[in-house]
PDB file of C-alpha atoms in Angstrom:
ATOM      1  CA  MET A 207     -45.037 150.584 -66.842  1.00 37.00           C
ATOM      2  CA  LEU A 208     -45.446 153.932 -65.270  1.00 39.00           C
ATOM      3  CA  ALA A 209     -49.241 155.806 -65.651  1.00 39.00           C
ATOM      4  CA  VAL A 210     -48.936 159.755 -64.928  1.00 36.00           C
ATOM      5  CA  ARG A 211     -52.706 160.393 -63.893  1.00 36.00           C
ATOM      6  CA  CYS A 212     -53.625 164.195 -64.890  1.00 39.00           C
ATOM      7  CA  VAL A 213     -56.183 165.263 -61.564  1.00 34.00           C
ATOM      8  CA  MET A 214     -57.596 167.820 -63.283  1.00 37.00           C
ATOM      9  CA  SER A 215     -58.415 166.224 -66.558  1.00 37.00           C
ATOM     10  CA  ARG A 216     -58.596 162.542 -65.333  1.00 37.00           C
ATOM     11  CA  SER A 217     -57.024 161.226 -68.233  1.00 38.00           C
ATOM     12  CA  TYR A 218     -53.615 158.944 -68.600  1.00 33.00           C
ATOM     13  CA  ARG A 219     -50.816 158.884 -70.199  1.00 39.00           C
ATOM     14  CA  CYS A 220     -48.305 155.896 -70.485  1.00 37.00           C
ATOM     15  CA  VAL A 221     -45.203 156.039 -70.509  1.00 40.00           C
ATOM     16  CA  VAL A 222     -43.417 152.599 -71.352  1.00 37.00           C
ATOM     17  CA  ARG A 223     -39.593 152.531 -70.221  1.00 40.00           C
ATOM     18  CA  PRO A 224     -36.864 150.518 -72.949  1.00 41.00           C
ATOM     19  CA  ASN A 225     -37.350 146.574 -73.636  1.00 44.00           C
ATOM     20  CA  GLN A 226     -40.524 146.825 -71.225  1.00 42.00           C
ATOM     21  CA  ARG A 227     -43.695 145.256 -72.688  1.00 42.00           C
ATOM     22  CA  PRO A 228     -46.604 147.756 -72.328  1.00 41.00           C
ATOM     23  CA  TYR A 229     -48.193 144.636 -70.057  1.00 39.00           C
ATOM     24  CA  GLY A 230     -47.769 141.337 -68.803  1.00 44.00           C
ATOM     25  CA  PRO A 231     -49.359 138.286 -69.795  1.00 41.00           C
ATOM     26  CA  ASN A 232     -51.687 137.739 -66.888  1.00 44.00           C
ATOM     27  CA  GLN A 233     -51.999 141.658 -66.568  1.00 43.00           C
ATOM     28  CA  ARG A 234     -55.041 143.683 -68.383  1.00 41.00           C
ATOM     29  CA  PRO A 235     -54.289 147.415 -69.910  1.00 40.00           C
ATOM     30  CA  TYR A 236     -56.420 148.396 -67.366  1.00 36.00           C
ATOM     31  CA  GLY A 237     -57.483 147.992 -63.954  1.00 42.00           C
ATOM     32  CA  PRO A 238     -56.638 146.357 -60.235  1.00 38.00           C
ATOM     33  CA  ASN A 239     -54.398 143.634 -62.853  1.00 41.00           C
ATOM     34  CA  SER A 240     -52.507 146.395 -64.420  1.00 40.00           C
ATOM     35  CA  GLY A 241     -49.629 147.338 -62.948  1.00 40.00           C
ATOM     36  CA  LEU A 242     -50.357 151.251 -63.542  1.00 37.00           C
ATOM     37  CA  ILE A 243     -48.970 153.605 -60.625  1.00 37.00           C
ATOM     38  CA  HIS A 244     -51.249 156.560 -60.149  1.00 35.00           C
ATOM     39  CA  THR A 245     -49.059 159.331 -59.472  1.00 35.00           C
ATOM     40  CA  THR A 246     -50.137 163.079 -60.051  1.00 34.00           C
ATOM     41  CA  SER A 247     -48.419 165.259 -63.190  1.00 34.00           C
ATOM     42  CA  THR A 248     -48.317 168.821 -64.021  1.00 46.00           C
ATOM     43  CA  CYS A 249     -51.974 169.903 -65.021  1.00 54.00           C
ATOM     44  CA  SER A 250     -52.347 173.527 -66.896  1.00 67.00           C
ATOM     45  CA  GLY A 251     -55.649 174.181 -64.686  1.00 92.00           C
ATOM     46  CA  ALA A 252     -56.414 177.289 -67.223  1.00 97.00           C
ATOM     47  CA  ARG A 253     -59.923 178.162 -66.771  1.00 98.00           C
ATOM     48  CA  VAL A 254     -61.854 178.229 -69.784  1.00 98.00           C
ATOM     49  CA  ALA A 255     -64.765 179.791 -71.259  1.00 98.00           C
ATOM     50  CA  VAL A 256     -66.426 178.097 -74.183  1.00 99.00           C
ATOM     51  CA  VAL A 257     -69.181 180.214 -75.707  1.00 99.00           C
ATOM     52  CA  LEU A 258     -72.109 178.007 -77.437  1.00 99.00           C
ATOM     53  CA  SER A 259     -74.653 179.452 -80.102  1.00 98.00           C
ATOM     54  CA  GLY A 260     -77.294 176.395 -80.416  1.00 98.00           C
ATOM     55  CA  CYS A 261     -76.938 172.842 -81.065  1.00 98.00           C
ATOM     56  CA  GLY A 262     -77.026 171.913 -84.790  1.00 97.00           C
ATOM     57  CA  VAL A 263     -74.212 173.008 -87.521  1.00 97.00           C
ATOM     58  CA  TYR A 264     -77.355 174.726 -89.680  1.00 97.00           C
ATOM     59  CA  ASP A 265     -78.586 177.090 -86.649  1.00 97.00           C
ATOM     60  CA  GLY A 266     -76.212 176.899 -83.375  1.00 98.00           C
ATOM     61  CA  THR A 267     -72.668 175.162 -82.878  1.00 98.00           C
ATOM     62  CA  GLU A 268     -71.676 172.653 -84.995  1.00 98.00           C
ATOM     63  CA  ILE A 269     -71.602 169.678 -82.487  1.00 98.00           C
ATOM     64  CA  HIS A 270     -68.410 167.943 -83.426  1.00 98.00           C
ATOM     65  CA  GLU A 271     -66.391 171.216 -83.147  1.00 98.00           C
ATOM     66  CA  ALA A 272     -67.595 171.565 -79.662  1.00 98.00           C
ATOM     67  CA  SER A 273     -67.073 168.170 -78.705  1.00 98.00           C
ATOM     68  CA  ALA A 274     -63.546 168.521 -80.249  1.00 98.00           C
ATOM     69  CA  ILE A 275     -62.972 171.705 -78.330  1.00 98.00           C
ATOM     70  CA  LEU A 276     -63.959 169.976 -75.022  1.00 98.00           C
ATOM     71  CA  VAL A 277     -61.796 166.717 -75.683  1.00 98.00           C
ATOM     72  CA  HIS A 278     -58.706 168.965 -76.475  1.00 98.00           C
ATOM     73  CA  LEU A 279     -59.347 171.272 -73.592  1.00 98.00           C
ATOM     74  CA  SER A 280     -59.952 167.665 -71.025  1.00 98.00           C
ATOM     75  CA  ARG A 281     -56.835 166.567 -72.202  1.00 97.00           C
ATOM     76  CA  GLY A 282     -54.834 169.896 -71.632  1.00 97.00           C
ATOM     77  CA  GLY A 283     -56.029 169.727 -68.138  1.00 97.00           C
ATOM     78  CA  ALA A 284     -58.676 173.218 -68.419  1.00 98.00           C
ATOM     79  CA  GLU A 285     -61.254 173.499 -66.090  1.00 97.00           C
ATOM     80  CA  VAL A 286     -64.482 174.797 -68.550  1.00 98.00           C
ATOM     81  CA  GLN A 287     -66.982 176.777 -68.186  1.00 98.00           C
ATOM     82  CA  MET A 288     -69.829 176.734 -71.090  1.00 98.00           C
ATOM     83  CA  PHE A 289     -72.055 179.860 -71.673  1.00 98.00           C
ATOM     84  CA  ALA A 290     -74.333 181.226 -74.376  1.00 98.00           C
ATOM     85  CA  PRO A 291     -76.434 183.714 -74.743  1.00 98.00           C
ATOM     86  CA  ASP A 292     -80.055 184.101 -73.614  1.00 98.00           C
ATOM     87  CA  VAL A 293     -81.469 185.108 -76.835  1.00 98.00           C
ATOM     88  CA  GLU A 294     -83.976 183.048 -79.545  1.00 98.00           C
ATOM     89  CA  GLN A 295     -82.578 181.669 -82.563  1.00 97.00           C
ATOM     90  CA  MET A 296     -82.592 183.355 -85.383  1.00 96.00           C
ATOM     91  CA  HIS A 297     -84.297 180.246 -86.922  1.00 96.00           C
ATOM     92  CA  VAL A 298     -84.709 176.700 -86.239  1.00 96.00           C
ATOM     93  CA  VAL A 299     -83.152 174.437 -89.591  1.00 97.00           C
ATOM     94  CA  ASP A 300     -84.867 170.958 -89.939  1.00 95.00           C
ATOM     95  CA  HIS A 301     -81.386 169.283 -90.272  1.00 96.00           C
ATOM     96  CA  SER A 302     -82.986 166.082 -91.945  1.00 95.00           C
ATOM     97  CA  LYS A 303     -84.085 168.699 -94.708  1.00 92.00           C
ATOM     98  CA  GLY A 304     -81.786 171.478 -94.296  1.00 91.00           C
ATOM     99  CA  GLN A 305     -84.852 173.696 -94.650  1.00 92.00           C
ATOM    100  CA  PRO A 306     -86.169 176.309 -91.901  1.00 92.00           C
ATOM    101  CA  ALA A 307     -88.902 174.905 -89.937  1.00 92.00           C
ATOM    102  CA  GLU A 308     -92.130 176.825 -90.458  1.00 87.00           C
ATOM    103  CA  LEU A 309     -93.568 178.935 -86.525  1.00 87.00           C
ATOM    104  CA  GLU A 310     -90.893 177.333 -84.659  1.00 92.00           C
ATOM    105  CA  SER A 311     -88.373 178.546 -82.261  1.00 95.00           C
ATOM    106  CA  ARG A 312     -86.194 177.979 -79.802  1.00 97.00           C
ATOM    107  CA  ASN A 313     -83.813 179.601 -77.521  1.00 98.00           C
ATOM    108  CA  VAL A 314     -80.158 179.592 -77.811  1.00 98.00           C
ATOM    109  CA  LEU A 315     -79.392 178.819 -74.126  1.00 98.00           C
ATOM    110  CA  ALA A 316     -81.791 176.064 -74.174  1.00 98.00           C
ATOM    111  CA  GLU A 317     -80.417 175.028 -76.994  1.00 98.00           C
ATOM    112  CA  SER A 318     -76.456 174.805 -76.104  1.00 98.00           C
ATOM    113  CA  ALA A 319     -77.541 173.247 -72.750  1.00 98.00           C
ATOM    114  CA  ARG A 320     -77.533 169.881 -74.862  1.00 98.00           C
ATOM    115  CA  ILE A 321     -74.502 170.116 -75.381  1.00 98.00           C
ATOM    116  CA  ALA A 322     -73.198 171.221 -72.326  1.00 98.00           C
ATOM    117  CA  ARG A 323     -75.103 168.249 -70.928  1.00 97.00           C
ATOM    118  CA  GLY A 324     -77.486 170.816 -69.247  1.00 98.00           C
ATOM    119  CA  ASN A 325     -74.294 172.542 -66.872  1.00 97.00           C
ATOM    120  CA  ILE A 326     -74.375 176.123 -68.683  1.00 98.00           C
ATOM    121  CA  THR A 327     -74.537 179.390 -67.979  1.00 98.00           C
ATOM    122  CA  ASP A 328     -76.419 182.985 -69.425  1.00 98.00           C
ATOM    123  CA  LEU A 329     -73.496 184.292 -71.151  1.00 98.00           C
ATOM    124  CA  ALA A 330     -74.463 187.800 -69.474  1.00 98.00           C
ATOM    125  CA  LYS A 331     -72.652 186.355 -66.833  1.00 98.00           C
ATOM    126  CA  LEU A 332     -69.100 185.537 -68.042  1.00 98.00           C
ATOM    127  CA  SER A 333     -66.588 187.566 -66.874  1.00 98.00           C
ATOM    128  CA  ALA A 334     -63.017 188.140 -68.150  1.00 98.00           C
ATOM    129  CA  ALA A 335     -61.311 188.557 -64.770  1.00 98.00           C
ATOM    130  CA  SER A 336     -62.875 185.196 -63.744  1.00 97.00           C
ATOM    131  CA  HIS A 337     -60.699 183.064 -66.981  1.00 98.00           C
ATOM    132  CA  ASP A 338     -58.047 182.872 -68.323  1.00 98.00           C
ATOM    133  CA  ALA A 339     -58.985 182.135 -71.855  1.00 98.00           C
ATOM    134  CA  VAL A 340     -62.013 182.034 -74.364  1.00 99.00           C
ATOM    135  CA  ILE A 341     -63.149 179.430 -76.882  1.00 99.00           C
ATOM    136  CA  PHE A 342     -65.624 179.739 -80.135  1.00 99.00           C
ATOM    137  CA  PRO A 343     -66.728 177.125 -81.782  1.00 98.00           C
ATOM    138  CA  GLY A 344     -68.087 177.627 -85.136  1.00 98.00           C
ATOM    139  CA  GLY A 345     -71.179 176.404 -86.829  1.00 98.00           C
ATOM    140  CA  PHE A 346     -73.737 178.867 -88.440  1.00 98.00           C
ATOM    141  CA  GLY A 347     -75.501 179.938 -84.863  1.00 98.00           C
ATOM    142  CA  ALA A 348     -72.050 181.541 -84.394  1.00 98.00           C
ATOM    143  CA  ALA A 349     -73.094 183.709 -87.636  1.00 98.00           C
ATOM    144  CA  LYS A 350     -76.565 183.768 -86.746  1.00 98.00           C
ATOM    145  CA  ASN A 351     -77.109 183.806 -83.426  1.00 98.00           C
ATOM    146  CA  LEU A 352     -73.782 185.690 -81.845  1.00 98.00           C
ATOM    147  CA  CYS A 353     -74.053 188.031 -84.727  1.00 98.00           C
ATOM    148  CA  SER A 354     -75.820 188.572 -88.377  1.00 98.00           C
ATOM    149  CA  PHE A 355     -73.121 187.881 -90.530  1.00 98.00           C
ATOM    150  CA  ALA A 356     -75.179 184.807 -92.167  1.00 97.00           C
ATOM    151  CA  VAL A 357     -77.495 188.033 -93.153  1.00 97.00           C
ATOM    152  CA  ASP A 358     -75.772 190.861 -93.184  1.00 97.00           C
ATOM    153  CA  GLY A 359     -71.849 190.069 -94.052  1.00 95.00           C
ATOM    154  CA  LYS A 360     -69.567 192.476 -93.564  1.00 93.00           C
ATOM    155  CA  ASP A 361     -72.082 194.934 -91.841  1.00 95.00           C
ATOM    156  CA  CYS A 362     -73.251 192.946 -89.683  1.00 97.00           C
ATOM    157  CA  SER A 363     -74.042 193.541 -86.133  1.00 98.00           C
ATOM    158  CA  VAL A 364     -72.988 191.073 -83.349  1.00 98.00           C
ATOM    159  CA  ASN A 365     -74.898 190.633 -80.095  1.00 98.00           C
ATOM    160  CA  GLU A 366     -73.849 192.649 -77.101  1.00 98.00           C
ATOM    161  CA  GLU A 367     -72.913 190.332 -74.822  1.00 98.00           C
ATOM    162  CA  VAL A 368     -70.420 188.268 -77.149  1.00 98.00           C
ATOM    163  CA  GLU A 369     -69.413 191.840 -78.206  1.00 98.00           C
ATOM    164  CA  ARG A 370     -68.401 192.861 -74.430  1.00 98.00           C
ATOM    165  CA  VAL A 371     -66.799 189.435 -73.948  1.00 98.00           C
ATOM    166  CA  LEU A 372     -64.418 189.861 -77.233  1.00 98.00           C
ATOM    167  CA  LYS A 373     -63.476 193.005 -75.802  1.00 98.00           C
ATOM    168  CA  ASP A 374     -62.867 192.287 -72.366  1.00 98.00           C
ATOM    169  CA  PHE A 375     -60.937 189.625 -72.977  1.00 98.00           C
ATOM    170  CA  HIS A 376     -59.009 191.482 -75.602  1.00 98.00           C
ATOM    171  CA  LYS A 377     -58.120 194.304 -72.940  1.00 98.00           C
ATOM    172  CA  ALA A 378     -57.273 191.906 -70.445  1.00 98.00           C
ATOM    173  CA  GLY A 379     -54.542 190.297 -72.813  1.00 98.00           C
ATOM    174  CA  LYS A 380     -56.083 186.787 -72.044  1.00 98.00           C
ATOM    175  CA  PRO A 381     -56.384 184.257 -75.257  1.00 98.00           C
ATOM    176  CA  ILE A 382     -58.916 184.322 -77.458  1.00 99.00           C
ATOM    177  CA  GLY A 383     -60.022 180.778 -79.436  1.00 99.00           C
ATOM    178  CA  LEU A 384     -62.143 180.754 -82.573  1.00 99.00           C
ATOM    179  CA  CYS A 385     -62.726 178.198 -85.075  1.00 98.00           C
ATOM    180  CA  CYS A 386     -64.603 177.792 -88.425  1.00 98.00           C
ATOM    181  CA  ILE A 387     -66.938 180.212 -89.274  1.00 98.00           C
ATOM    182  CA  SER A 388     -66.676 181.892 -85.957  1.00 98.00           C
ATOM    183  CA  PRO A 389     -63.560 183.776 -86.481  1.00 98.00           C
ATOM    184  CA  VAL A 390     -65.851 187.100 -88.470  1.00 98.00           C
ATOM    185  CA  LEU A 391     -66.640 187.937 -84.988  1.00 98.00           C
ATOM    186  CA  ALA A 392     -62.763 188.931 -83.469  1.00 98.00           C
ATOM    187  CA  ALA A 393     -63.049 190.653 -87.844  1.00 98.00           C
ATOM    188  CA  LYS A 394     -66.051 192.598 -86.708  1.00 98.00           C
ATOM    189  CA  VAL A 395     -65.038 193.551 -83.398  1.00 98.00           C
ATOM    190  CA  LEU A 396     -60.799 193.653 -83.153  1.00 98.00           C
ATOM    191  CA  PRO A 397     -60.351 196.452 -85.806  1.00 95.00           C
ATOM    192  CA  GLY A 398     -56.957 194.954 -87.891  1.00 97.00           C
ATOM    193  CA  VAL A 399     -56.965 191.058 -85.796  1.00 98.00           C
ATOM    194  CA  GLU A 400     -55.463 188.499 -88.014  1.00 98.00           C
ATOM    195  CA  VAL A 401     -57.583 184.929 -88.758  1.00 98.00           C
ATOM    196  CA  THR A 402     -57.840 182.262 -90.434  1.00 98.00           C
ATOM    197  CA  VAL A 403     -61.136 180.376 -92.095  1.00 98.00           C
ATOM    198  CA  GLY A 404     -58.436 178.200 -94.220  1.00 98.00           C
ATOM    199  CA  HIS A 405     -58.059 178.802 -97.753  1.00 98.00           C
ATOM    200  CA  GLU A 406     -59.356 181.766-100.555  1.00 98.00           C
ATOM    201  CA  GLU A 407     -59.993 179.599-103.144  1.00 97.00           C
ATOM    202  CA  GLU A 408     -62.786 176.821-103.154  1.00 97.00           C
ATOM    203  CA  GLN A 409     -60.163 174.368-105.020  1.00 97.00           C
ATOM    204  CA  GLY A 410     -62.736 172.523-106.582  1.00 97.00           C
ATOM    205  CA  GLY A 411     -64.955 172.345-103.711  1.00 97.00           C
ATOM    206  CA  LYS A 412     -62.355 171.338-100.779  1.00 98.00           C
ATOM    207  CA  TRP A 413     -62.885 175.050 -99.161  1.00 98.00           C
ATOM    208  CA  PRO A 414     -66.527 175.699 -99.977  1.00 97.00           C
ATOM    209  CA  TYR A 415     -66.949 178.492 -98.018  1.00 97.00           C
ATOM    210  CA  ALA A 416     -63.607 180.395 -99.596  1.00 97.00           C
ATOM    211  CA  ASN A 417     -65.211 183.669-100.219  1.00 96.00           C
ATOM    212  CA  THR A 418     -65.437 184.103 -96.053  1.00 97.00           C
ATOM    213  CA  ALA A 419     -62.083 185.142 -96.514  1.00 97.00           C
ATOM    214  CA  GLN A 420     -62.774 188.096 -98.371  1.00 97.00           C
ATOM    215  CA  ALA A 421     -65.535 189.095 -96.317  1.00 97.00           C
ATOM    216  CA  ILE A 422     -62.698 189.319 -93.504  1.00 97.00           C
ATOM    217  CA  ALA A 423     -60.712 191.186 -95.470  1.00 97.00           C
ATOM    218  CA  ALA A 424     -63.750 193.926 -96.300  1.00 97.00           C
ATOM    219  CA  LEU A 425     -64.312 193.962 -91.761  1.00 96.00           C
ATOM    220  CA  GLY A 426     -60.848 195.556 -91.491  1.00 96.00           C
ATOM    221  CA  ALA A 427     -59.086 192.025 -90.331  1.00 98.00           C
ATOM    222  CA  LYS A 428     -56.528 189.999 -91.977  1.00 98.00           C
ATOM    223  CA  HIS A 429     -56.487 186.744 -93.343  1.00 98.00           C
ATOM    224  CA  LYS A 430     -54.035 183.835 -93.366  1.00 98.00           C
ATOM    225  CA  VAL A 431     -54.059 181.056 -95.481  1.00 98.00           C
ATOM    226  CA  LYS A 432     -53.537 178.031 -93.131  1.00 98.00           C
ATOM    227  CA  GLU A 433     -54.049 174.344 -94.006  1.00 98.00           C
ATOM    228  CA  VAL A 434     -57.167 172.445 -91.521  1.00 98.00           C
ATOM    229  CA  THR A 435     -55.106 171.062 -89.664  1.00 98.00           C
ATOM    230  CA  GLU A 436     -53.063 173.939 -88.500  1.00 98.00           C
ATOM    231  CA  ALA A 437     -54.100 176.725 -86.573  1.00 98.00           C
ATOM    232  CA  HIS A 438     -53.121 180.703 -86.656  1.00 98.00           C
ATOM    233  CA  VAL A 439     -51.359 183.003 -84.147  1.00 98.00           C
ATOM    234  CA  ASP A 440     -51.961 186.383 -83.860  1.00 98.00           C
ATOM    235  CA  VAL A 441     -49.441 187.001 -81.215  1.00 98.00           C
ATOM    236  CA  LYS A 442     -50.231 190.875 -80.655  1.00 98.00           C
ATOM    237  CA  ASN A 443     -54.201 190.260 -80.252  1.00 98.00           C
ATOM    238  CA  LYS A 444     -53.504 186.640 -78.812  1.00 98.00           C
ATOM    239  CA  VAL A 445     -56.407 185.606 -80.999  1.00 98.00           C
ATOM    240  CA  VAL A 446     -56.221 182.158 -82.198  1.00 99.00           C
ATOM    241  CA  THR A 447     -57.699 180.527 -85.022  1.00 99.00           C
ATOM    242  CA  SER A 448     -58.418 177.251 -87.133  1.00 98.00           C
ATOM    243  CA  PRO A 449     -60.375 176.436 -90.167  1.00 98.00           C
ATOM    244  CA  ALA A 450     -62.186 173.230 -88.851  1.00 98.00           C
ATOM    245  CA  PHE A 451     -65.505 172.767 -91.174  1.00 98.00           C
ATOM    246  CA  MET A 452     -64.522 175.212 -93.672  1.00 98.00           C
ATOM    247  CA  CYS A 453     -62.940 172.774 -95.096  1.00 98.00           C
ATOM    248  CA  ASP A 454     -64.558 169.669 -96.815  1.00 98.00           C
ATOM    249  CA  THR A 455     -62.375 166.848 -95.536  1.00 98.00           C
ATOM    250  CA  LYS A 456     -62.359 163.889 -93.153  1.00 98.00           C
ATOM    251  CA  LEU A 457     -62.995 164.424 -89.464  1.00 98.00           C
ATOM    252  CA  HIS A 458     -59.961 163.404 -87.876  1.00 98.00           C
ATOM    253  CA  LEU A 459     -58.281 165.938 -89.326  1.00 98.00           C
ATOM    254  CA  ILE A 460     -60.444 168.596 -88.241  1.00 98.00           C
ATOM    255  CA  PHE A 461     -59.717 167.506 -84.579  1.00 98.00           C
ATOM    256  CA  ASP A 462     -56.325 167.336 -85.439  1.00 98.00           C
ATOM    257  CA  GLY A 463     -56.786 171.411 -86.409  1.00 98.00           C
ATOM    258  CA  ILE A 464     -58.932 172.359 -83.582  1.00 98.00           C
ATOM    259  CA  GLY A 465     -56.360 170.255 -81.108  1.00 98.00           C
ATOM    260  CA  ALA A 466     -53.524 172.879 -82.518  1.00 98.00           C
ATOM    261  CA  MET A 467     -56.202 175.858 -81.619  1.00 98.00           C
ATOM    262  CA  VAL A 468     -56.442 174.943 -78.024  1.00 98.00           C
ATOM    263  CA  ARG A 469     -53.031 173.929 -77.530  1.00 98.00           C
ATOM    264  CA  ASP A 470     -51.894 177.408 -78.721  1.00 98.00           C
ATOM    265  CA  VAL A 471     -54.756 178.776 -76.666  1.00 98.00           C
ATOM    266  CA  LEU A 472     -53.608 177.395 -73.440  1.00 98.00           C
ATOM    267  CA  LYS A 473     -49.977 178.167 -74.151  1.00 97.00           C
ATOM    268  CA  LEU A 474     -50.676 181.866 -74.366  1.00 98.00           C
ATOM    269  CA  ALA A 475     -52.428 181.449 -71.442  1.00 97.00           C
ATOM    270  CA  GLY A 476     -49.417 180.579 -69.803  1.00 92.00           C
ATOM    271  CA  LYS A 477     -51.434 177.425 -68.183  1.00 69.00           C
TER     272      LYS A 477
END
């Protein structure tokens, strides 16, 4: 067996030659007796910024989406740096009850650090010149803390640092990835951009946030219908979007759709 080790991502891809067993009867699939040969493969090396909006689906970043993005970026050999704005959350939600926690406040940067395992930077320090791409996970934090879409709909305002980052990457011709509800950020900031949040009809509850597509059109953007496992690529604007949890479906399908988005972002980055 030949195992190709990607130095950047620290992952293994095993290639089994025809008529060869994956490993011998006295060998373990990994370890000193595995028979694996470690060599260097070609890795993307793309420098990707991931912008978080807190920690938790109802008032911050959707954690499964953030994790999926990080896994796919790691598998793609990208170098990742995480950012979040140093601002207070719109409110704090008790996730066990689905209700706001009165008299409690939290900081978006501090909460995002939970997902980043402490390795996070103030969004004000993010420079498009230092990165090849930027990705925004979803979660209601994108619509509450990165902009006011959750409250104001098409009349929403966008955090000034978020707006700056989107415009800077767009002007530099560098790809922007967004999933779930976060495509509304691009719809607001980049006139005429094409994005997807999935389908435009609820289909019996499968797409519970389908009306977001109409709001995107009201923002002056173009909505494209896609399945949960797909991503839409606006080649002109280098914006890649995927529905993620806009669809009520199995987690692995959401994971696959996010993977499609990440792969297209890396492809547009030329890495």
